[in-house]
N, CA and C of each residue as an Amber inpcrd file, in Angstrom:
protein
   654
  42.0960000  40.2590000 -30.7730000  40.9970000  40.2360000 -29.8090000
  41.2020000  39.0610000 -28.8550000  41.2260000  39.4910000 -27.5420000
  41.6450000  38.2940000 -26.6000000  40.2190000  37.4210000 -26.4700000
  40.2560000  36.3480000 -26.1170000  39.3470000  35.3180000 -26.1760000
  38.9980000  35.2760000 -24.9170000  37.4290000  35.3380000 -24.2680000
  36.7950000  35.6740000 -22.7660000  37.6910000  33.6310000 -22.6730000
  37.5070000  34.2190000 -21.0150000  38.1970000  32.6400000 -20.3570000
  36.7150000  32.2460000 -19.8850000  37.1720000  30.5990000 -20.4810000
  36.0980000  29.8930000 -19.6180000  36.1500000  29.7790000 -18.2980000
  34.7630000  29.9400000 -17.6200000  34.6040000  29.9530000 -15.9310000
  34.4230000  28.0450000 -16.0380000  34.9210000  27.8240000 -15.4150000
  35.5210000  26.1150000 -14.8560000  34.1930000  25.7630000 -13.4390000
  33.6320000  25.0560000 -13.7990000  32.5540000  24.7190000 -12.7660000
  32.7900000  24.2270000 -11.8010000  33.0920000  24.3820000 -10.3550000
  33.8030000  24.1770000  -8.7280000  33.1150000  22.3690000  -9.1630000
  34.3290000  21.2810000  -8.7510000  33.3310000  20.4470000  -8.4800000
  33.0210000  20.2380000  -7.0400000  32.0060000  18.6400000  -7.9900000
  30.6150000  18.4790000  -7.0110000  31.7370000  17.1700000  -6.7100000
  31.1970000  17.6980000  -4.9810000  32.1770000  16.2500000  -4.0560000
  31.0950000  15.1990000  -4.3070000  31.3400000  13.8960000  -4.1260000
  30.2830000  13.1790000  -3.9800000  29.3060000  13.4340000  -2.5840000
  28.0770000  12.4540000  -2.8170000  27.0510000  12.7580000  -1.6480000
  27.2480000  11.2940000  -0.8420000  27.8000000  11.0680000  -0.0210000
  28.2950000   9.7100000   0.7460000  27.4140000  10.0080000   2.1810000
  26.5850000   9.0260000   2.3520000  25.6630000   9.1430000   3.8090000
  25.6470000   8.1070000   4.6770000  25.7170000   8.3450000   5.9360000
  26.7050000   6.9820000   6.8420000  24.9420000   7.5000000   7.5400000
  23.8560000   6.5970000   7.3700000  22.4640000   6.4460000   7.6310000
  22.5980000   5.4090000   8.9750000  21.7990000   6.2870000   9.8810000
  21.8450000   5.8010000  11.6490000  23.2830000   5.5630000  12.1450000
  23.8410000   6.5160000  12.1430000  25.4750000   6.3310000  12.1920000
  25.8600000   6.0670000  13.8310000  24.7620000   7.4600000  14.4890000
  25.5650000   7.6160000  16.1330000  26.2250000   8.4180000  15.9770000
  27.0890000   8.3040000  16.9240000  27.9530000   9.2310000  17.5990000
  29.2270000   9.4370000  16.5260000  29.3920000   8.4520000  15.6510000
  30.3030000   7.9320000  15.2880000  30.1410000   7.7190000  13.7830000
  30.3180000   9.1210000  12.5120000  30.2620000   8.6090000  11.4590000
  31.0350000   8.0550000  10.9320000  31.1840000   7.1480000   9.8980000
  32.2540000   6.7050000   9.1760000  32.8540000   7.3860000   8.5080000
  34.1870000   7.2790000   8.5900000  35.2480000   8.4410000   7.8090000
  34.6200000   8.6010000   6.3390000  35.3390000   9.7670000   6.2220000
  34.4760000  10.2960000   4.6840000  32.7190000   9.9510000   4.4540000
  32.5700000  10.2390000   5.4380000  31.0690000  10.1620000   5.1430000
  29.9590000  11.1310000   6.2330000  29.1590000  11.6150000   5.4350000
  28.2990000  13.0960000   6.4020000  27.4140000  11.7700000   7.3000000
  27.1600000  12.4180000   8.4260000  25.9750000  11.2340000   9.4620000
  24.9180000  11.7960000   9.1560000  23.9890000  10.6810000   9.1110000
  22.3800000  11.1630000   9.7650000  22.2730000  10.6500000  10.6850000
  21.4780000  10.7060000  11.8690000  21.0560000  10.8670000  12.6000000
  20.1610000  11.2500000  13.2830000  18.8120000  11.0470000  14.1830000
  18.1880000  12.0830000  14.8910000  18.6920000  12.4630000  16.0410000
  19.6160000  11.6630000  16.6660000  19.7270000  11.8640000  18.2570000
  21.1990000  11.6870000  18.0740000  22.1420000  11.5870000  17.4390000
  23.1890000  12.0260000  17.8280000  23.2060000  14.0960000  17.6150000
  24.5400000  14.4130000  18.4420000  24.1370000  15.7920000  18.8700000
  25.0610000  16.5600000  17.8250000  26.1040000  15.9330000  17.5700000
  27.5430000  16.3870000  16.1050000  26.9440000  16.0890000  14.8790000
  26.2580000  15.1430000  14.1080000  26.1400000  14.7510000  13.1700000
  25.6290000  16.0460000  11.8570000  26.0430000  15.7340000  10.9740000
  25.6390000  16.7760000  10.0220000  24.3810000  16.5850000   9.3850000
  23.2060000  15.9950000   9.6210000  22.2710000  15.9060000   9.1950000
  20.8630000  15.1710000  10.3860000  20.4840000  15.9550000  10.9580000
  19.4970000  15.1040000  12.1940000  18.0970000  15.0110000  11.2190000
  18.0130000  13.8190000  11.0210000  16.8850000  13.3050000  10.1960000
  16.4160000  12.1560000  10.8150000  15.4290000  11.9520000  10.8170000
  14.2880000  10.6900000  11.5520000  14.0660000   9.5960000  10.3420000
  15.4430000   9.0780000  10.4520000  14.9250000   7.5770000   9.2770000
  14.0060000   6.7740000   9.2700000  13.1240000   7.2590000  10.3560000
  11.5320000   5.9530000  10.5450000  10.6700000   6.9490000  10.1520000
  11.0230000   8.0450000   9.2980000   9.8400000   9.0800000   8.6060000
  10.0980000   8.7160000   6.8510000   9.1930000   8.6840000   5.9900000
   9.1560000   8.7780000   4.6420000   8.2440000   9.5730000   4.1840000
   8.7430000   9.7990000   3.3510000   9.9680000  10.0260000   2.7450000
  11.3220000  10.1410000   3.2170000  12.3370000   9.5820000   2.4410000
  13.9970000  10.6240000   3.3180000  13.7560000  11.8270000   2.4330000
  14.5980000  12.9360000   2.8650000  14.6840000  13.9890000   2.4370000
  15.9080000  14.4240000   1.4760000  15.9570000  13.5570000   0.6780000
  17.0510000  13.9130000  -0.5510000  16.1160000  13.2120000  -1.5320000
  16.8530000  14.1090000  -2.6950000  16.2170000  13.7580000  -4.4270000
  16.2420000  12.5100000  -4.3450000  15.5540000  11.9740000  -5.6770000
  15.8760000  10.9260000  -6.8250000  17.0910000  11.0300000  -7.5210000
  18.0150000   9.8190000  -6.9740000  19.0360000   9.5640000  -7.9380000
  20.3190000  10.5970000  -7.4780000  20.2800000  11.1530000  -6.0570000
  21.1940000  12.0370000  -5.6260000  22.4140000  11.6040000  -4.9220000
  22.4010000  10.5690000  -4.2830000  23.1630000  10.2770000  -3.7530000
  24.3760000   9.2350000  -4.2390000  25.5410000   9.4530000  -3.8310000
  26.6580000   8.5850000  -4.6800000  26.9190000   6.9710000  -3.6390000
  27.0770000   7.2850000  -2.5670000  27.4940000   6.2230000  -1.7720000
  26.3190000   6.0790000  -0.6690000  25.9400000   4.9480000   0.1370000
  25.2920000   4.8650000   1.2750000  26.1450000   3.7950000   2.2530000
  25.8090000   4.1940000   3.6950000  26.8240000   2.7360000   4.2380000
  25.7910000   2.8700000   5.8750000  25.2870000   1.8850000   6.1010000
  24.9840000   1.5370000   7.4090000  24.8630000   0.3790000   8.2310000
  25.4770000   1.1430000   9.4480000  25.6180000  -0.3730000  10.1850000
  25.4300000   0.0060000  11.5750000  24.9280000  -1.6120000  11.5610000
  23.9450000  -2.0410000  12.8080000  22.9200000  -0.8760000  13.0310000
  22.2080000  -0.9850000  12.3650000  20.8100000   0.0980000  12.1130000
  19.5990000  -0.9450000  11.8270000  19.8590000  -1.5590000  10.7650000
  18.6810000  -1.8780000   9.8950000  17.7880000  -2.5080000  10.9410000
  18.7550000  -3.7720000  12.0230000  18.3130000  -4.4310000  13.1360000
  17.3340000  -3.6300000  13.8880000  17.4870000  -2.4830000  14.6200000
  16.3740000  -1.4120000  15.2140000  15.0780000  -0.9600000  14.2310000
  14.9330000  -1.5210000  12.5750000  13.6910000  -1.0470000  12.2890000
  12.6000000  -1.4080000  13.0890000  11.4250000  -1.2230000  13.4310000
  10.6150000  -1.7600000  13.6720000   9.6710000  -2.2610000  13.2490000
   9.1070000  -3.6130000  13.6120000   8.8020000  -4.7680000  13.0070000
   7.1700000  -4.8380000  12.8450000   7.2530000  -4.1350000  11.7900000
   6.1020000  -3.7230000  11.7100000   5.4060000  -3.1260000  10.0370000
   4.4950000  -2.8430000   9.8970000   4.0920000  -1.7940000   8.8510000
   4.0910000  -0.0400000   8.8960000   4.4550000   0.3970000   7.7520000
   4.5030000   1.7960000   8.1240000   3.2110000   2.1800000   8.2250000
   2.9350000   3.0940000   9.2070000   1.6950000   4.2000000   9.8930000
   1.0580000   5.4990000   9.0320000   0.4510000   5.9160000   9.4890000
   0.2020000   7.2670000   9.0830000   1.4320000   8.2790000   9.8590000
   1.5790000   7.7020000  11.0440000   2.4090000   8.4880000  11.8090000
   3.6930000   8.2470000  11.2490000   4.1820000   7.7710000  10.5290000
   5.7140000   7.2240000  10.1220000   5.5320000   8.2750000   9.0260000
   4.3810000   9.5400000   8.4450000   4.7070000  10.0280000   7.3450000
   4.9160000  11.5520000   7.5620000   6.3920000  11.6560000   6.6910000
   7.2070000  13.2840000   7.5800000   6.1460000  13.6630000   6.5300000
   5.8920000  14.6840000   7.3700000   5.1630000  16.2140000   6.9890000
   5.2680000  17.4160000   7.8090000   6.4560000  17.7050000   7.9440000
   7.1110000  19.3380000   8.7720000   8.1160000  19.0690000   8.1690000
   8.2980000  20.6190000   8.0510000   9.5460000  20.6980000   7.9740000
  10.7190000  20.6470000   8.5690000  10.2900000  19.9130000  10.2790000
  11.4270000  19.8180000  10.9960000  11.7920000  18.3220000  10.6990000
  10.5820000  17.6290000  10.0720000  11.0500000  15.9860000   9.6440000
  12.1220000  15.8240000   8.3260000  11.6000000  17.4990000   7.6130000
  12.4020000  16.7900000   5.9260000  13.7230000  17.6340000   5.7240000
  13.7770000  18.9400000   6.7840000  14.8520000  20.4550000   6.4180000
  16.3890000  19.4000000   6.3110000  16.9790000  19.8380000   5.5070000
  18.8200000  19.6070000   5.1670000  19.2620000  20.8760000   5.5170000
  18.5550000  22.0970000   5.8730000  19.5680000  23.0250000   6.1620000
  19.3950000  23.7910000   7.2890000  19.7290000  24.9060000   7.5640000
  19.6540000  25.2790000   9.3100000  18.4500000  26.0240000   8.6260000
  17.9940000  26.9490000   7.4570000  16.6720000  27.6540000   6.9940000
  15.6020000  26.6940000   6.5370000  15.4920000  25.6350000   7.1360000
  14.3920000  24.5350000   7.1190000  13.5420000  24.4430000   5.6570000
  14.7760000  24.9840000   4.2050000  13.5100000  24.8330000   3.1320000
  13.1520000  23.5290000   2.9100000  12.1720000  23.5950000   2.4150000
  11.3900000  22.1730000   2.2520000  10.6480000  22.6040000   0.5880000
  10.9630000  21.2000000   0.0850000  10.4250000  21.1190000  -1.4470000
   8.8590000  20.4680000  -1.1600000   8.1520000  20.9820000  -2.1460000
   6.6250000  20.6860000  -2.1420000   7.1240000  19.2010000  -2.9220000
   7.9770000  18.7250000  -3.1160000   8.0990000  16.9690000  -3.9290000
   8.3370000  16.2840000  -2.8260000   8.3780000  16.9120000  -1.6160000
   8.5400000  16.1530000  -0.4280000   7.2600000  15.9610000   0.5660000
   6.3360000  16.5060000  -0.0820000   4.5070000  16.1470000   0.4770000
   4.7410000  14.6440000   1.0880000   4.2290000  14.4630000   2.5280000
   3.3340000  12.8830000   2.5430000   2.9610000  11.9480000   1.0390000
   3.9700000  10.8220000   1.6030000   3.6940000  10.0870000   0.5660000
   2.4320000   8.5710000   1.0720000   1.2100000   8.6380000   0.9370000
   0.5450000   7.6160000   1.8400000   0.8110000   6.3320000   0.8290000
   1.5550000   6.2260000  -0.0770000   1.8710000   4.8650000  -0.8330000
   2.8120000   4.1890000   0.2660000   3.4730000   4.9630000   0.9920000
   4.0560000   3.9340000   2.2540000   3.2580000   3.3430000   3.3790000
   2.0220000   3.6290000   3.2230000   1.0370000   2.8040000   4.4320000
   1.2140000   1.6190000   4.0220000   1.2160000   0.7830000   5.1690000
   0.9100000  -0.4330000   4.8430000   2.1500000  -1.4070000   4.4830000
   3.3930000  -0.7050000   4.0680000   4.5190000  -1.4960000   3.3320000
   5.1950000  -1.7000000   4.8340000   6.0160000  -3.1590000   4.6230000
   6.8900000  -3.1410000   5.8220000   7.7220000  -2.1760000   6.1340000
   7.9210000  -1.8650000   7.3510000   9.2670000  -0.5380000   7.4320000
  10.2720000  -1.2540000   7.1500000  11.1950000  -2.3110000   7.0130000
  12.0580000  -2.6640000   6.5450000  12.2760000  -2.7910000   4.6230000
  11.5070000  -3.3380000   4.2000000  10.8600000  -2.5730000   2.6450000
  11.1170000  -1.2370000   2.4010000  10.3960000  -0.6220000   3.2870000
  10.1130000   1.2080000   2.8900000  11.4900000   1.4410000   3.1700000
  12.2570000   1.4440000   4.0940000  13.4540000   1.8270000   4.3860000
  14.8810000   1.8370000   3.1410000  14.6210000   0.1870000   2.7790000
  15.3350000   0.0420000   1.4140000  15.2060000   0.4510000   0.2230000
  13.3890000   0.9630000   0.0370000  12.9590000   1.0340000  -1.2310000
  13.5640000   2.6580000  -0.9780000  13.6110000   3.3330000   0.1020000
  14.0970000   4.8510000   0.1920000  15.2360000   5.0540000  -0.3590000
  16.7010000   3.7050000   0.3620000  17.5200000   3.9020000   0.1480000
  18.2150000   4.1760000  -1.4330000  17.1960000   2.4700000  -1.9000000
  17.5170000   2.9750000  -3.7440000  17.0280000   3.6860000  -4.3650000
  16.0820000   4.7760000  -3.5830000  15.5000000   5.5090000  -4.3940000
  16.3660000   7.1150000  -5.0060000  16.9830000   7.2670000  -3.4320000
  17.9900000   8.3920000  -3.3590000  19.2660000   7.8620000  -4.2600000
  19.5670000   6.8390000  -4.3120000  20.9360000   6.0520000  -4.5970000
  20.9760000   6.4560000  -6.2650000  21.9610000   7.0450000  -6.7860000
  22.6640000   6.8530000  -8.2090000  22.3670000   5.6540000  -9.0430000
  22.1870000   5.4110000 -10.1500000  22.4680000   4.2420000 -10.7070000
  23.5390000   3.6570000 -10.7050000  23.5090000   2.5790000 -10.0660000
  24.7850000   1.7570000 -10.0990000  25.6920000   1.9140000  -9.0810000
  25.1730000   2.7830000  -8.0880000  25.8510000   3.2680000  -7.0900000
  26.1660000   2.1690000  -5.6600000  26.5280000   1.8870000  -4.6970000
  25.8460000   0.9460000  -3.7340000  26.0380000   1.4290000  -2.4940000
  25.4930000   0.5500000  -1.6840000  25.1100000   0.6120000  -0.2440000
  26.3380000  -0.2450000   0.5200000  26.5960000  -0.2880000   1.6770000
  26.9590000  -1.0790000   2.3450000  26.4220000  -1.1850000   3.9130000
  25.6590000  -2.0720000   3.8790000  24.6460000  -2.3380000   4.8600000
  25.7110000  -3.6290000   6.3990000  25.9010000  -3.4600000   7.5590000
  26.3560000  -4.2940000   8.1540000  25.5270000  -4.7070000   9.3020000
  24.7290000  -6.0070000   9.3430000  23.8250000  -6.6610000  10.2110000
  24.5920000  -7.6610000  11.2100000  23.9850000  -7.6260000  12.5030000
  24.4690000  -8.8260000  13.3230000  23.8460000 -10.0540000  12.4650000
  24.3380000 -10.9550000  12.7880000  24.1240000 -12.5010000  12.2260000
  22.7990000 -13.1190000  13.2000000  21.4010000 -13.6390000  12.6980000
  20.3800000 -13.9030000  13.9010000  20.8110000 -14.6860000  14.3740000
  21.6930000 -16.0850000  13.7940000  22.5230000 -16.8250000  14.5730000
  23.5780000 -16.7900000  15.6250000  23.2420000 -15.4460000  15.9470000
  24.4460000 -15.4630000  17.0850000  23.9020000 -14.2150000  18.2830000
  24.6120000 -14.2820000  19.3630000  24.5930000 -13.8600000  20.1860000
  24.2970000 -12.0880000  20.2320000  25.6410000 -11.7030000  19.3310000
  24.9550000 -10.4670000  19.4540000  23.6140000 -10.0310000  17.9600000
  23.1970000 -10.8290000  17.8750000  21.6960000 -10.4550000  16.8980000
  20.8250000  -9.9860000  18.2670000  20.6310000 -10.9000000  19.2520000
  19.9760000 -10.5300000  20.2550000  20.2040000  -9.9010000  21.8390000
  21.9400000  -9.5280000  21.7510000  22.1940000  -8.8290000  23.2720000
  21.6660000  -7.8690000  23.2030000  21.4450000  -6.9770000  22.1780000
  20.5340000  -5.6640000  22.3600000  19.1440000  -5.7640000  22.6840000
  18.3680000  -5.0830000  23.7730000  17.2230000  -5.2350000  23.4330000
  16.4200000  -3.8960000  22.6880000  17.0470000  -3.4820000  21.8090000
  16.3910000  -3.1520000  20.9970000  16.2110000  -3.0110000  19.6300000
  16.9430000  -4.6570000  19.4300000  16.6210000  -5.0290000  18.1900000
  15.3170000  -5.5360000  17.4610000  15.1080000  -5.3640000  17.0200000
  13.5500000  -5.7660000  16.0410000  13.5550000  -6.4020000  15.0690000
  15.0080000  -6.5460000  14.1840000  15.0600000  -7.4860000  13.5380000
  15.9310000  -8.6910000  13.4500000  15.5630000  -9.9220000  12.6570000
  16.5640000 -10.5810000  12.7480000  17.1190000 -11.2250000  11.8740000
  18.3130000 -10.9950000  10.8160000  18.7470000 -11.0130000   9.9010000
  19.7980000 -12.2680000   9.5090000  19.4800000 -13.1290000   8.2190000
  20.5580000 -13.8710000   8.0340000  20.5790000 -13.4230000   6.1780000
  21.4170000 -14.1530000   5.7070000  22.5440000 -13.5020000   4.3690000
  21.2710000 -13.4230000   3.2030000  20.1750000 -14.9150000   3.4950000
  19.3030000 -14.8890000   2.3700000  17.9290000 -13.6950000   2.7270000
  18.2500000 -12.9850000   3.6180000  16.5350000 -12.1720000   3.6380000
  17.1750000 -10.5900000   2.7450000  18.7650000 -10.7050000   1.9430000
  19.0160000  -9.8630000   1.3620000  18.4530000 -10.0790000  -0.0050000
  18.0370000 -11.0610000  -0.7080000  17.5340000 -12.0410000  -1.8810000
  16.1260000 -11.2340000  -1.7280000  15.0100000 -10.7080000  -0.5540000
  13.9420000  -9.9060000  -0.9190000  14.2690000  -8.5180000  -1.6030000
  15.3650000  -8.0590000  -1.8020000  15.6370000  -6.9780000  -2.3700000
  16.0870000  -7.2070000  -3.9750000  15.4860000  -7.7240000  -4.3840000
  16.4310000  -8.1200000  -5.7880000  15.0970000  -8.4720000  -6.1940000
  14.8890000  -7.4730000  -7.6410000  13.6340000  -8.0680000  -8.5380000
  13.9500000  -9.3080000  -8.8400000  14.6580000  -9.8500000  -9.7220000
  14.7180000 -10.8510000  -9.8770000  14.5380000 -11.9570000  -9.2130000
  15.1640000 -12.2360000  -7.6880000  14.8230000 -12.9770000  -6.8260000
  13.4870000 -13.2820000  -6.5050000  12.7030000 -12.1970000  -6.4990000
  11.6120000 -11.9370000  -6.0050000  10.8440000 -12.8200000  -7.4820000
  11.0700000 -12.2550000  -8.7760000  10.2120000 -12.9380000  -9.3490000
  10.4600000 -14.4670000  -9.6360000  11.6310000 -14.8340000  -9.4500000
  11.9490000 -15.9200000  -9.1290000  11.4310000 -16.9770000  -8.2880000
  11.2630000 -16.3150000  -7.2230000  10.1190000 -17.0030000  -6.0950000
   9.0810000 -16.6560000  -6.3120000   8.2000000 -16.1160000  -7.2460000
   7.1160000 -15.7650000  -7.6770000   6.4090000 -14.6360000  -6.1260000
   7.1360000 -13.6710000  -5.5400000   6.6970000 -12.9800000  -4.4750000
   6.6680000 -11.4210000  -5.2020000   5.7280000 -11.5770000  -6.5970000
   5.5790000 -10.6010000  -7.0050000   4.9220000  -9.2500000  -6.0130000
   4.0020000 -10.1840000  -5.3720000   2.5040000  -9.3230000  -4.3760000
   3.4810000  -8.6780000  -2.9960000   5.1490000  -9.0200000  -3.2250000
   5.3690000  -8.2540000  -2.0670000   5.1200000  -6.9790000  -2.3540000
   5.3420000  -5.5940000  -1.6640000   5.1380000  -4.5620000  -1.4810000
   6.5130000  -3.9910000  -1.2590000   6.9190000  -4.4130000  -2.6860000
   8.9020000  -3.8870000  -2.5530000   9.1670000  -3.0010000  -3.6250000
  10.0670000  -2.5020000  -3.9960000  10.0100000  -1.7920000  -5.4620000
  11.4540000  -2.0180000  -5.7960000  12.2080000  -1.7440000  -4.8710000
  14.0200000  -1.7980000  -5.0700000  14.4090000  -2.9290000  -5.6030000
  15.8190000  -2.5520000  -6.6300000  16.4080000  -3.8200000  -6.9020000
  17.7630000  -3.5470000  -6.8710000  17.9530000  -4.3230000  -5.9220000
  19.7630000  -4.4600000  -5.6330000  20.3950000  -5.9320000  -6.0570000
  21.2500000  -5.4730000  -6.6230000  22.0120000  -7.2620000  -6.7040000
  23.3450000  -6.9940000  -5.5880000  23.7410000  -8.2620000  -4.8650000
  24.2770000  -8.3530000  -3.8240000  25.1880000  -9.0560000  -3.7450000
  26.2880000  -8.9390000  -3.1000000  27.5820000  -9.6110000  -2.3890000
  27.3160000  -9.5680000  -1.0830000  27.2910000 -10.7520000  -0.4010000
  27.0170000 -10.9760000   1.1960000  28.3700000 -11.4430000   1.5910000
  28.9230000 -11.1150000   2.4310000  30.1690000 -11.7730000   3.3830000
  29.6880000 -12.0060000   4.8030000  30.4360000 -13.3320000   5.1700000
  29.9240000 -13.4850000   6.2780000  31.2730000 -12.8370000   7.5730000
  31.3090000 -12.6800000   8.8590000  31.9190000 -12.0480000   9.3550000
  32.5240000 -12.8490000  10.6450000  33.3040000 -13.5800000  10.4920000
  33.5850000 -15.0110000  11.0860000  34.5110000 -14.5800000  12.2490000
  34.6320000 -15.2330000  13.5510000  35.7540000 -15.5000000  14.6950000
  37.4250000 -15.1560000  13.6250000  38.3490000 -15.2180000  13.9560000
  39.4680000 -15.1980000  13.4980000  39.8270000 -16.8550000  13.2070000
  39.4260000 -17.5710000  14.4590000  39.6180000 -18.9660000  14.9020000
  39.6680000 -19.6730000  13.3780000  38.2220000 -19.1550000  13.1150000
  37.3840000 -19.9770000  12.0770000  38.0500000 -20.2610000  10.8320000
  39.0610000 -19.3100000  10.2850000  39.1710000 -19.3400000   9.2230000
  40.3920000 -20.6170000   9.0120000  41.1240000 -20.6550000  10.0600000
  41.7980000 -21.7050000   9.9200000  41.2790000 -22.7410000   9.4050000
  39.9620000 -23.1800000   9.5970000  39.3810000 -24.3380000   9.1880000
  39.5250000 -24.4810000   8.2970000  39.4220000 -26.2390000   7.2370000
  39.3120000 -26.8430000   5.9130000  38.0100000 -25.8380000   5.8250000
  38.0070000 -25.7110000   4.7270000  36.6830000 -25.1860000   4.0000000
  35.3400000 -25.6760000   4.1710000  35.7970000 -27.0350000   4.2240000
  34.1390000 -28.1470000   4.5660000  33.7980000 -27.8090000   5.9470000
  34.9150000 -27.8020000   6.7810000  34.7210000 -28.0050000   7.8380000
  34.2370000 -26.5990000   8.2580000  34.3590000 -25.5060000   7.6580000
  33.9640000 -23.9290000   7.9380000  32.6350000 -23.9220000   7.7070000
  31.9340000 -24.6660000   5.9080000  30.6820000 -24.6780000   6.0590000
  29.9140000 -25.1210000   6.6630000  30.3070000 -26.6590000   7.6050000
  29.4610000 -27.2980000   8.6080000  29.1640000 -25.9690000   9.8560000
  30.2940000 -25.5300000   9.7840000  29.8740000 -24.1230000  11.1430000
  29.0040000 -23.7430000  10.8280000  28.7870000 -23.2620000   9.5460000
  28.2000000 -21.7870000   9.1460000  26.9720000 -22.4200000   9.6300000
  26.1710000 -23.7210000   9.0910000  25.1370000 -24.0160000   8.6540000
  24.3000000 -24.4860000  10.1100000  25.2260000 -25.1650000  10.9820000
  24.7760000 -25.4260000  12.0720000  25.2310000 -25.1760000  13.3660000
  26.0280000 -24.1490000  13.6670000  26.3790000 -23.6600000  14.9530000
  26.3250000 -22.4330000  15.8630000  26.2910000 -21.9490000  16.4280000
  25.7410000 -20.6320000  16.8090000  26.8830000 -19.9150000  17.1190000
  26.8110000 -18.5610000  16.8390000  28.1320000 -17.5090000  17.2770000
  29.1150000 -17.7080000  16.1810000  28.5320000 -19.0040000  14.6780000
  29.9530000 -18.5590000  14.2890000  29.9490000 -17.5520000  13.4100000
  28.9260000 -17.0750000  12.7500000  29.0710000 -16.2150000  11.5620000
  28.7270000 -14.9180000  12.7670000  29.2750000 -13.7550000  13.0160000
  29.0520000 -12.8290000  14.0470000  27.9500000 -11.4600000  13.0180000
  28.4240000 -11.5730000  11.8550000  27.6270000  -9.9700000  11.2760000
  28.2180000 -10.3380000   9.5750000  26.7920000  -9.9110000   9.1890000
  26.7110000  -9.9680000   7.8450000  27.4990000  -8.5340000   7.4450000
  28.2020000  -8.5560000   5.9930000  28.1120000  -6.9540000   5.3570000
  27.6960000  -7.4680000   3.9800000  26.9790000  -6.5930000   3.6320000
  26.4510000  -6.6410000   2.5070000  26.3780000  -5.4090000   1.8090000
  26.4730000  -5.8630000   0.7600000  27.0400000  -4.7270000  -0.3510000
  26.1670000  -5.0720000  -1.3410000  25.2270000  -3.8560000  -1.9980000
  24.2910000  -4.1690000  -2.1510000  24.4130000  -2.6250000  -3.4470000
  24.1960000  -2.9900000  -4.2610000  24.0450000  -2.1140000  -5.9880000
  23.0580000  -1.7450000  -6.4120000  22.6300000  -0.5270000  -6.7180000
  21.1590000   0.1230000  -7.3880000  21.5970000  -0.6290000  -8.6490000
  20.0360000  -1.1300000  -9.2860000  19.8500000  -1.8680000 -10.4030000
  19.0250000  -0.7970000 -10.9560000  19.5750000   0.5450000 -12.1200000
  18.4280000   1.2130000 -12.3600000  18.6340000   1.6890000 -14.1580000
């Protein structure tokens, strides 16, 4: 008697999302986007919910995004409820676990944004987030930046940090532990080491853009 063959399950590629990408996703990675016109996913990242599960996603990477949140608290209006805010596919289904969530009133959009990111994020999975430096020039040639970022405002994302500084009453939930690099001139590195940290600490233009790499703690 011949033995039935096992059917072999197609795999699952990972879910890698290059979040406020542009025109321009990062290799191996699907874009979101609302307003770029190619991207494989046009989603409104200043709406919350995002529109993927808990615990779905393998990789995240964005850069020069976070700077354009706006500086502010989330709205009533910041909460997707259509299905043209939450659809992943061209038949616009939408899961009833994707209802208005009004626990985001009130939280900073920079908060809500992160607490989204680890929410979708794998355990143990990470992000790679890349910010202009507020110390420098281009933190502010855009004008439509809103935020302004240096290596320690990544330390609000980390329970620990947080209870550390006793900023339990923030309105955060995510916990990432972090590797920050700073993103220096070429010039710079030549420097003695001492002489690199006197830059860092007091000069402008030298650190140009943070990347930060940043780990679901779950």
């Amino acid at each position: 008697m011949t033995e039935p063959a096992l059917a072999l399950a197609a795999p699952t590629l990972p879910v890698k999302l290059d979040l406020g990408c542009g025109q321009s996703p990062k290799e191996g990675f699907e874009g979101v986007d609302l307003h770029a016109p190619d991207v494989k996913y046009r989603v409104d990242l200043w709406k919350f919910p995002f529109p993927w599960e808990d615990n779905s996603v393998d990789e995240l990477y964005s850069s020069h995004f976070v700077e354009h949140l706006p500086a502010r608290e989330v709205e009533m209006r910041d909460l997707a409820r259509s299905p043209e805010d939450m659809a992943l596919d061209p038949h616009g289904v939408l899961s009833l676990r994707h209802e208005p969530a009004l626990g985001f009133v009130g939280q900073d959009f920079l908060f809500a944004f992160f607490d989204e990111c680890y929410r979708i994020l794998k355990p143990n999975a990470s992000m790679l987030v890349v910010v202009p430096n507020a110390r420098s020039n281009r933190g502010f040639q855009d004008p439509t930046h809103r935020r302004f970022i240096v290596a320690e405002t990544f330390g609000y994302l980390a329970k620990d940090w947080r209870e550390a500084n006793k900023l339990n009453h923030y309105n955060v939930r995510c916990d990432f532990a972090s590797n920050i690099t700073p993103i220096v001139p070429t010039e710079l590195t030549l420097l003695h080491p001492e002489a690199q940290m006197r830059r860092f600490n007091e000069s402008w233009n030298t650190v140009l853009d943070w990347h930060a790499i940043l780990i679901a703690r779950k």
